[in-house]
JSON list of C-alpha atoms in Angstrom, two decimals:
[
{"chain": "A", "resi": 14, "resn": "UNK", "atom": "CA", "xyz": [0.83, -5.43, 4.29]},
{"chain": "A", "resi": 15, "resn": "UNK", "atom": "CA", "xyz": [-1.78, -7.09, 5.78]},
{"chain": "A", "resi": 16, "resn": "UNK", "atom": "CA", "xyz": [-1.82, -7.13, 9.86]},
{"chain": "A", "resi": 17, "resn": "UNK", "atom": "CA", "xyz": [-1.80, -10.92, 10.09]},
{"chain": "A", "resi": 18, "resn": "UNK", "atom": "CA", "xyz": [1.04, -10.42, 8.03]},
{"chain": "A", "resi": 19, "resn": "UNK", "atom": "CA", "xyz": [2.75, -7.72, 9.59]},
{"chain": "A", "resi": 20, "resn": "UNK", "atom": "CA", "xyz": [2.37, -9.93, 12.73]},
{"chain": "A", "resi": 21, "resn": "UNK", "atom": "CA", "xyz": [4.31, -12.54, 11.02]},
{"chain": "A", "resi": 22, "resn": "UNK", "atom": "CA", "xyz": [7.00, -10.71, 9.43]},
{"chain": "A", "resi": 23, "resn": "UNK", "atom": "CA", "xyz": [8.20, -8.37, 12.47]},
{"chain": "A", "resi": 24, "resn": "UNK", "atom": "CA", "xyz": [8.42, -11.49, 14.64]},
{"chain": "A", "resi": 25, "resn": "UNK", "atom": "CA", "xyz": [10.65, -13.74, 12.27]},
{"chain": "A", "resi": 26, "resn": "UNK", "atom": "CA", "xyz": [13.07, -10.25, 10.80]},
{"chain": "A", "resi": 27, "resn": "UNK", "atom": "CA", "xyz": [13.61, -9.09, 15.23]},
{"chain": "A", "resi": 28, "resn": "UNK", "atom": "CA", "xyz": [14.88, -12.63, 15.84]},
{"chain": "A", "resi": 29, "resn": "UNK", "atom": "CA", "xyz": [17.12, -13.03, 12.33]},
{"chain": "A", "resi": 30, "resn": "UNK", "atom": "CA", "xyz": [18.32, -9.47, 13.78]},
{"chain": "A", "resi": 31, "resn": "UNK", "atom": "CA", "xyz": [18.83, -10.98, 17.07]},
{"chain": "A", "resi": 32, "resn": "UNK", "atom": "CA", "xyz": [20.54, -13.93, 15.84]},
{"chain": "A", "resi": 33, "resn": "UNK", "atom": "CA", "xyz": [22.30, -11.63, 13.54]},
{"chain": "A", "resi": 34, "resn": "UNK", "atom": "CA", "xyz": [24.01, -9.31, 17.11]},
{"chain": "A", "resi": 35, "resn": "UNK", "atom": "CA", "xyz": [24.33, -12.40, 18.49]},
{"chain": "A", "resi": 36, "resn": "UNK", "atom": "CA", "xyz": [26.29, -13.97, 16.31]},
{"chain": "A", "resi": 37, "resn": "UNK", "atom": "CA", "xyz": [28.53, -10.47, 15.08]},
{"chain": "A", "resi": 38, "resn": "UNK", "atom": "CA", "xyz": [27.02, -11.72, 10.94]},
{"chain": "A", "resi": 39, "resn": "UNK", "atom": "CA", "xyz": [24.12, -8.36, 10.94]},
{"chain": "A", "resi": 40, "resn": "UNK", "atom": "CA", "xyz": [25.98, -7.21, 7.56]},
{"chain": "A", "resi": 41, "resn": "UNK", "atom": "CA", "xyz": [26.65, -10.52, 6.30]},
{"chain": "A", "resi": 42, "resn": "UNK", "atom": "CA", "xyz": [22.94, -11.82, 6.31]},
{"chain": "A", "resi": 43, "resn": "UNK", "atom": "CA", "xyz": [22.31, -8.29, 5.30]},
{"chain": "A", "resi": 44, "resn": "UNK", "atom": "CA", "xyz": [24.07, -9.19, 1.85]},
{"chain": "A", "resi": 45, "resn": "UNK", "atom": "CA", "xyz": [22.26, -12.82, 1.58]},
{"chain": "A", "resi": 46, "resn": "UNK", "atom": "CA", "xyz": [19.23, -11.51, 2.15]},
{"chain": "A", "resi": 47, "resn": "UNK", "atom": "CA", "xyz": [20.20, -8.32, -0.60]},
{"chain": "A", "resi": 48, "resn": "UNK", "atom": "CA", "xyz": [21.13, -11.00, -2.99]},
{"chain": "A", "resi": 49, "resn": "UNK", "atom": "CA", "xyz": [18.30, -13.11, -1.79]},
{"chain": "A", "resi": 50, "resn": "UNK", "atom": "CA", "xyz": [15.25, -10.42, -2.52]},
{"chain": "A", "resi": 51, "resn": "UNK", "atom": "CA", "xyz": [17.59, -9.25, -6.41]},
{"chain": "A", "resi": 52, "resn": "UNK", "atom": "CA", "xyz": [17.12, -13.04, -7.50]},
{"chain": "A", "resi": 53, "resn": "UNK", "atom": "CA", "xyz": [13.44, -12.74, -6.62]},
{"chain": "A", "resi": 54, "resn": "UNK", "atom": "CA", "xyz": [12.64, -9.40, -8.12]},
{"chain": "A", "resi": 55, "resn": "UNK", "atom": "CA", "xyz": [14.47, -10.60, -11.24]},
{"chain": "A", "resi": 56, "resn": "UNK", "atom": "CA", "xyz": [11.82, -13.72, -11.30]},
{"chain": "A", "resi": 57, "resn": "UNK", "atom": "CA", "xyz": [8.51, -13.81, -10.72]},
{"chain": "A", "resi": 58, "resn": "UNK", "atom": "CA", "xyz": [8.75, -17.47, -11.18]},
{"chain": "A", "resi": 59, "resn": "UNK", "atom": "CA", "xyz": [10.39, -18.76, -8.06]},
{"chain": "A", "resi": 60, "resn": "UNK", "atom": "CA", "xyz": [8.38, -15.63, -6.15]},
{"chain": "A", "resi": 61, "resn": "UNK", "atom": "CA", "xyz": [5.67, -18.33, -7.18]},
{"chain": "A", "resi": 62, "resn": "UNK", "atom": "CA", "xyz": [7.19, -21.12, -6.77]},
{"chain": "A", "resi": 63, "resn": "UNK", "atom": "CA", "xyz": [7.64, -20.79, -2.32]},
{"chain": "A", "resi": 64, "resn": "UNK", "atom": "CA", "xyz": [4.07, -19.39, -2.70]},
{"chain": "A", "resi": 65, "resn": "UNK", "atom": "CA", "xyz": [2.57, -22.61, -3.59]},
{"chain": "A", "resi": 66, "resn": "UNK", "atom": "CA", "xyz": [1.03, -24.49, -1.15]},
{"chain": "A", "resi": 67, "resn": "UNK", "atom": "CA", "xyz": [0.98, -27.52, -3.72]},
{"chain": "A", "resi": 68, "resn": "UNK", "atom": "CA", "xyz": [5.14, -27.83, -3.74]},
{"chain": "A", "resi": 69, "resn": "UNK", "atom": "CA", "xyz": [6.64, -29.74, -1.13]},
{"chain": "A", "resi": 70, "resn": "UNK", "atom": "CA", "xyz": [8.75, -28.49, 1.69]},
{"chain": "A", "resi": 71, "resn": "UNK", "atom": "CA", "xyz": [11.63, -30.23, 0.41]},
{"chain": "A", "resi": 72, "resn": "UNK", "atom": "CA", "xyz": [11.38, -29.43, -3.08]},
{"chain": "A", "resi": 73, "resn": "UNK", "atom": "CA", "xyz": [11.49, -25.25, -1.82]},
{"chain": "A", "resi": 74, "resn": "UNK", "atom": "CA", "xyz": [14.29, -26.70, 0.33]},
{"chain": "A", "resi": 75, "resn": "UNK", "atom": "CA", "xyz": [16.38, -27.99, -2.72]},
{"chain": "A", "resi": 76, "resn": "UNK", "atom": "CA", "xyz": [15.24, -24.92, -4.27]},
{"chain": "A", "resi": 77, "resn": "UNK", "atom": "CA", "xyz": [16.97, -22.47, -1.60]},
{"chain": "A", "resi": 78, "resn": "UNK", "atom": "CA", "xyz": [19.99, -24.49, -1.06]},
{"chain": "A", "resi": 79, "resn": "UNK", "atom": "CA", "xyz": [20.35, -24.39, -4.67]},
{"chain": "A", "resi": 80, "resn": "UNK", "atom": "CA", "xyz": [20.31, -20.99, -5.05]},
{"chain": "A", "resi": 81, "resn": "UNK", "atom": "CA", "xyz": [22.08, -19.90, -1.63]},
{"chain": "A", "resi": 82, "resn": "UNK", "atom": "CA", "xyz": [25.02, -22.06, -2.63]},
{"chain": "A", "resi": 83, "resn": "UNK", "atom": "CA", "xyz": [27.89, -22.58, -0.48]},
{"chain": "A", "resi": 84, "resn": "UNK", "atom": "CA", "xyz": [28.78, -18.78, -0.02]},
{"chain": "A", "resi": 85, "resn": "UNK", "atom": "CA", "xyz": [26.01, -17.81, 2.04]},
{"chain": "A", "resi": 86, "resn": "UNK", "atom": "CA", "xyz": [25.76, -18.80, 5.93]},
{"chain": "A", "resi": 87, "resn": "UNK", "atom": "CA", "xyz": [24.97, -21.58, 7.44]},
{"chain": "A", "resi": 88, "resn": "UNK", "atom": "CA", "xyz": [22.29, -20.10, 9.77]},
{"chain": "A", "resi": 89, "resn": "UNK", "atom": "CA", "xyz": [20.68, -18.14, 7.19]},
{"chain": "A", "resi": 90, "resn": "UNK", "atom": "CA", "xyz": [20.71, -21.65, 5.26]},
{"chain": "A", "resi": 91, "resn": "UNK", "atom": "CA", "xyz": [19.09, -22.78, 8.09]},
{"chain": "A", "resi": 92, "resn": "UNK", "atom": "CA", "xyz": [16.72, -19.92, 9.01]},
{"chain": "A", "resi": 93, "resn": "UNK", "atom": "CA", "xyz": [14.98, -20.21, 5.47]},
{"chain": "A", "resi": 94, "resn": "UNK", "atom": "CA", "xyz": [14.63, -24.15, 6.20]},
{"chain": "A", "resi": 95, "resn": "UNK", "atom": "CA", "xyz": [13.00, -22.86, 9.62]},
{"chain": "A", "resi": 96, "resn": "UNK", "atom": "CA", "xyz": [10.83, -20.61, 6.94]},
{"chain": "A", "resi": 97, "resn": "UNK", "atom": "CA", "xyz": [9.61, -23.88, 4.88]},
{"chain": "A", "resi": 98, "resn": "UNK", "atom": "CA", "xyz": [9.39, -26.34, 7.71]},
{"chain": "A", "resi": 99, "resn": "UNK", "atom": "CA", "xyz": [6.76, -23.45, 9.00]},
{"chain": "A", "resi": 100, "resn": "UNK", "atom": "CA", "xyz": [4.81, -22.36, 6.26]},
{"chain": "A", "resi": 101, "resn": "UNK", "atom": "CA", "xyz": [5.99, -18.75, 6.47]},
{"chain": "A", "resi": 102, "resn": "UNK", "atom": "CA", "xyz": [8.65, -19.23, 3.41]},
{"chain": "A", "resi": 103, "resn": "UNK", "atom": "CA", "xyz": [5.81, -16.59, 1.57]},
{"chain": "A", "resi": 104, "resn": "UNK", "atom": "CA", "xyz": [6.87, -14.40, 3.85]},
{"chain": "A", "resi": 105, "resn": "UNK", "atom": "CA", "xyz": [10.18, -14.37, 2.39]},
{"chain": "A", "resi": 106, "resn": "UNK", "atom": "CA", "xyz": [10.17, -11.07, 0.84]},
{"chain": "A", "resi": 107, "resn": "UNK", "atom": "CA", "xyz": [8.16, -8.41, 3.50]},
{"chain": "A", "resi": 108, "resn": "UNK", "atom": "CA", "xyz": [11.19, -9.83, 6.24]},
{"chain": "A", "resi": 109, "resn": "UNK", "atom": "CA", "xyz": [14.17, -9.54, 3.94]},
{"chain": "A", "resi": 110, "resn": "UNK", "atom": "CA", "xyz": [12.57, -6.06, 3.98]},
{"chain": "A", "resi": 111, "resn": "UNK", "atom": "CA", "xyz": [11.78, -5.66, 7.08]},
{"chain": "A", "resi": 112, "resn": "UNK", "atom": "CA", "xyz": [15.74, -6.95, 8.34]},
{"chain": "A", "resi": 113, "resn": "UNK", "atom": "CA", "xyz": [17.16, -4.34, 6.14]},
{"chain": "A", "resi": 114, "resn": "UNK", "atom": "CA", "xyz": [15.34, -1.85, 8.18]},
{"chain": "A", "resi": 115, "resn": "UNK", "atom": "CA", "xyz": [15.96, -3.21, 11.20]},
{"chain": "A", "resi": 116, "resn": "UNK", "atom": "CA", "xyz": [20.25, -3.31, 9.48]},
{"chain": "A", "resi": 117, "resn": "UNK", "atom": "CA", "xyz": [19.87, 0.46, 8.04]},
{"chain": "A", "resi": 118, "resn": "UNK", "atom": "CA", "xyz": [18.74, 0.68, 12.45]},
{"chain": "A", "resi": 119, "resn": "UNK", "atom": "CA", "xyz": [21.17, -0.52, 13.34]},
{"chain": "A", "resi": 120, "resn": "UNK", "atom": "CA", "xyz": [24.14, 1.10, 11.55]},
{"chain": "A", "resi": 121, "resn": "UNK", "atom": "CA", "xyz": [21.96, 4.86, 11.45]},
{"chain": "A", "resi": 122, "resn": "UNK", "atom": "CA", "xyz": [21.51, 4.49, 8.17]},
{"chain": "A", "resi": 123, "resn": "UNK", "atom": "CA", "xyz": [18.84, 5.73, 5.78]},
{"chain": "A", "resi": 124, "resn": "UNK", "atom": "CA", "xyz": [16.56, 4.35, 2.43]},
{"chain": "A", "resi": 125, "resn": "UNK", "atom": "CA", "xyz": [16.55, 7.45, 0.37]},
{"chain": "A", "resi": 126, "resn": "UNK", "atom": "CA", "xyz": [14.14, 5.94, -2.28]},
{"chain": "A", "resi": 127, "resn": "UNK", "atom": "CA", "xyz": [15.66, 7.90, -5.77]},
{"chain": "A", "resi": 128, "resn": "UNK", "atom": "CA", "xyz": [12.55, 7.59, -9.23]},
{"chain": "A", "resi": 129, "resn": "UNK", "atom": "CA", "xyz": [14.58, 8.65, -11.92]},
{"chain": "A", "resi": 130, "resn": "UNK", "atom": "CA", "xyz": [13.62, 8.75, -15.32]},
{"chain": "A", "resi": 131, "resn": "UNK", "atom": "CA", "xyz": [17.52, 7.29, -16.07]},
{"chain": "A", "resi": 132, "resn": "UNK", "atom": "CA", "xyz": [19.67, 4.74, -14.70]},
{"chain": "A", "resi": 133, "resn": "UNK", "atom": "CA", "xyz": [22.31, 7.36, -12.15]},
{"chain": "A", "resi": 134, "resn": "UNK", "atom": "CA", "xyz": [25.36, 7.06, -12.75]},
{"chain": "A", "resi": 135, "resn": "UNK", "atom": "CA", "xyz": [27.64, 6.29, -9.24]},
{"chain": "A", "resi": 136, "resn": "UNK", "atom": "CA", "xyz": [28.74, 9.98, -8.95]},
{"chain": "A", "resi": 137, "resn": "UNK", "atom": "CA", "xyz": [25.03, 10.91, -9.12]},
{"chain": "A", "resi": 138, "resn": "UNK", "atom": "CA", "xyz": [24.09, 8.35, -6.91]},
{"chain": "A", "resi": 139, "resn": "UNK", "atom": "CA", "xyz": [27.04, 9.74, -4.30]},
{"chain": "A", "resi": 140, "resn": "UNK", "atom": "CA", "xyz": [25.10, 13.37, -5.00]},
{"chain": "A", "resi": 141, "resn": "UNK", "atom": "CA", "xyz": [22.29, 12.11, -3.65]},
{"chain": "A", "resi": 142, "resn": "UNK", "atom": "CA", "xyz": [24.05, 10.29, -0.69]},
{"chain": "A", "resi": 143, "resn": "UNK", "atom": "CA", "xyz": [25.31, 13.72, 0.26]},
{"chain": "A", "resi": 144, "resn": "UNK", "atom": "CA", "xyz": [22.41, 15.28, -0.28]},
{"chain": "A", "resi": 145, "resn": "UNK", "atom": "CA", "xyz": [20.64, 13.10, 1.46]},
{"chain": "A", "resi": 146, "resn": "UNK", "atom": "CA", "xyz": [22.80, 12.45, 4.69]},
{"chain": "A", "resi": 147, "resn": "UNK", "atom": "CA", "xyz": [22.74, 16.68, 5.18]},
{"chain": "A", "resi": 148, "resn": "UNK", "atom": "CA", "xyz": [19.36, 16.42, 5.68]},
{"chain": "A", "resi": 149, "resn": "UNK", "atom": "CA", "xyz": [19.07, 13.67, 8.06]},
{"chain": "A", "resi": 150, "resn": "UNK", "atom": "CA", "xyz": [21.24, 13.28, 10.80]},
{"chain": "A", "resi": 151, "resn": "UNK", "atom": "CA", "xyz": [21.61, 9.19, 9.33]},
{"chain": "A", "resi": 152, "resn": "UNK", "atom": "CA", "xyz": [25.56, 8.06, 8.70]},
{"chain": "A", "resi": 153, "resn": "UNK", "atom": "CA", "xyz": [25.30, 6.48, 5.71]},
{"chain": "A", "resi": 154, "resn": "UNK", "atom": "CA", "xyz": [22.31, 6.14, 3.23]},
{"chain": "A", "resi": 155, "resn": "UNK", "atom": "CA", "xyz": [20.81, 3.30, 0.69]},
{"chain": "A", "resi": 156, "resn": "UNK", "atom": "CA", "xyz": [19.46, 3.89, -1.77]},
{"chain": "A", "resi": 157, "resn": "UNK", "atom": "CA", "xyz": [16.86, 2.38, -3.99]},
{"chain": "A", "resi": 158, "resn": "UNK", "atom": "CA", "xyz": [16.49, 3.32, -8.02]},
{"chain": "A", "resi": 159, "resn": "UNK", "atom": "CA", "xyz": [13.39, 3.51, -10.12]},
{"chain": "A", "resi": 160, "resn": "UNK", "atom": "CA", "xyz": [12.85, 4.04, -13.27]},
{"chain": "A", "resi": 161, "resn": "UNK", "atom": "CA", "xyz": [10.32, 6.45, -14.71]},
{"chain": "A", "resi": 162, "resn": "UNK", "atom": "CA", "xyz": [10.46, 8.05, -17.87]},
{"chain": "A", "resi": 163, "resn": "UNK", "atom": "CA", "xyz": [6.96, 9.90, -17.30]},
{"chain": "A", "resi": 164, "resn": "UNK", "atom": "CA", "xyz": [9.38, 11.99, -15.22]},
{"chain": "A", "resi": 165, "resn": "UNK", "atom": "CA", "xyz": [10.77, 14.26, -18.20]},
{"chain": "A", "resi": 166, "resn": "UNK", "atom": "CA", "xyz": [13.53, 14.72, -16.37]},
{"chain": "A", "resi": 167, "resn": "UNK", "atom": "CA", "xyz": [15.48, 15.47, -12.77]},
{"chain": "A", "resi": 168, "resn": "UNK", "atom": "CA", "xyz": [14.39, 13.11, -9.91]},
{"chain": "A", "resi": 169, "resn": "UNK", "atom": "CA", "xyz": [12.01, 12.10, -7.31]},
{"chain": "A", "resi": 170, "resn": "UNK", "atom": "CA", "xyz": [12.84, 11.35, -3.72]},
{"chain": "A", "resi": 171, "resn": "UNK", "atom": "CA", "xyz": [11.36, 9.39, -1.36]},
{"chain": "A", "resi": 172, "resn": "UNK", "atom": "CA", "xyz": [13.34, 8.81, 2.62]},
{"chain": "A", "resi": 173, "resn": "UNK", "atom": "CA", "xyz": [10.35, 7.45, 4.94]},
{"chain": "A", "resi": 174, "resn": "UNK", "atom": "CA", "xyz": [7.29, 10.12, 5.06]},
{"chain": "A", "resi": 175, "resn": "UNK", "atom": "CA", "xyz": [9.69, 13.28, 3.71]},
{"chain": "A", "resi": 176, "resn": "UNK", "atom": "CA", "xyz": [9.41, 13.62, -0.58]},
{"chain": "A", "resi": 177, "resn": "UNK", "atom": "CA", "xyz": [12.15, 15.72, -2.41]},
{"chain": "A", "resi": 178, "resn": "UNK", "atom": "CA", "xyz": [10.15, 16.32, -5.69]},
{"chain": "A", "resi": 179, "resn": "UNK", "atom": "CA", "xyz": [13.03, 17.75, -8.06]},
{"chain": "A", "resi": 180, "resn": "UNK", "atom": "CA", "xyz": [11.29, 16.18, -11.35]},
{"chain": "A", "resi": 181, "resn": "UNK", "atom": "CA", "xyz": [10.30, 18.05, -14.39]},
{"chain": "A", "resi": 182, "resn": "UNK", "atom": "CA", "xyz": [6.91, 17.22, -14.24]},
{"chain": "A", "resi": 183, "resn": "UNK", "atom": "CA", "xyz": [6.91, 18.50, -10.39]},
{"chain": "A", "resi": 184, "resn": "UNK", "atom": "CA", "xyz": [8.03, 21.63, -11.68]},
{"chain": "A", "resi": 185, "resn": "UNK", "atom": "CA", "xyz": [5.27, 21.76, -14.04]},
{"chain": "A", "resi": 186, "resn": "UNK", "atom": "CA", "xyz": [2.89, 20.51, -12.01]},
{"chain": "A", "resi": 187, "resn": "UNK", "atom": "CA", "xyz": [3.38, 23.07, -9.39]},
{"chain": "A", "resi": 188, "resn": "UNK", "atom": "CA", "xyz": [3.83, 26.10, -11.67]},
{"chain": "A", "resi": 189, "resn": "UNK", "atom": "CA", "xyz": [0.43, 25.02, -13.39]},
{"chain": "A", "resi": 190, "resn": "UNK", "atom": "CA", "xyz": [-0.59, 25.28, -10.06]},
{"chain": "A", "resi": 191, "resn": "UNK", "atom": "CA", "xyz": [0.35, 28.51, -9.31]},
{"chain": "A", "resi": 192, "resn": "UNK", "atom": "CA", "xyz": [-0.99, 29.52, -12.46]},
{"chain": "A", "resi": 193, "resn": "UNK", "atom": "CA", "xyz": [-4.73, 28.64, -10.99]},
{"chain": "A", "resi": 194, "resn": "UNK", "atom": "CA", "xyz": [-4.04, 30.56, -7.85]}
]
């Protein structure tokens, strides 16, 4: 994220969190944002549409209204419309991620980014969750998964700047390095 983007993203995410706390809607907003981010991840066209300066704000608002449906909280809907009005909707993804980071901080939750060769099942996710909890003072753990077949096996867990590499590829690299020494 560029410095300019950071100067835009952080105040909007902080304002949304402030509103969420004042209305006791922090978790609800988190759910809305997660669902929006999932939709945007699955649809590069939607990202392009929202970021296109030629498309009229009314059209962007109409698409957001349809996406959010009636389930979305009115405050969240108003926040999204404000982003469109101010020409900031292009930063929605970054604002959403920053909001989720603030929510994790509020809930004493850490984010574990797990890279594995195949999708983890619930038992494996729970094992990772417990291992991360024992390593940190976190009350809970959010898990974001990525698939990377080149790992050959095992997992890489990233918590902030800390990396636990128990992948087969990492083990082979460490063996190779010790043989060179």
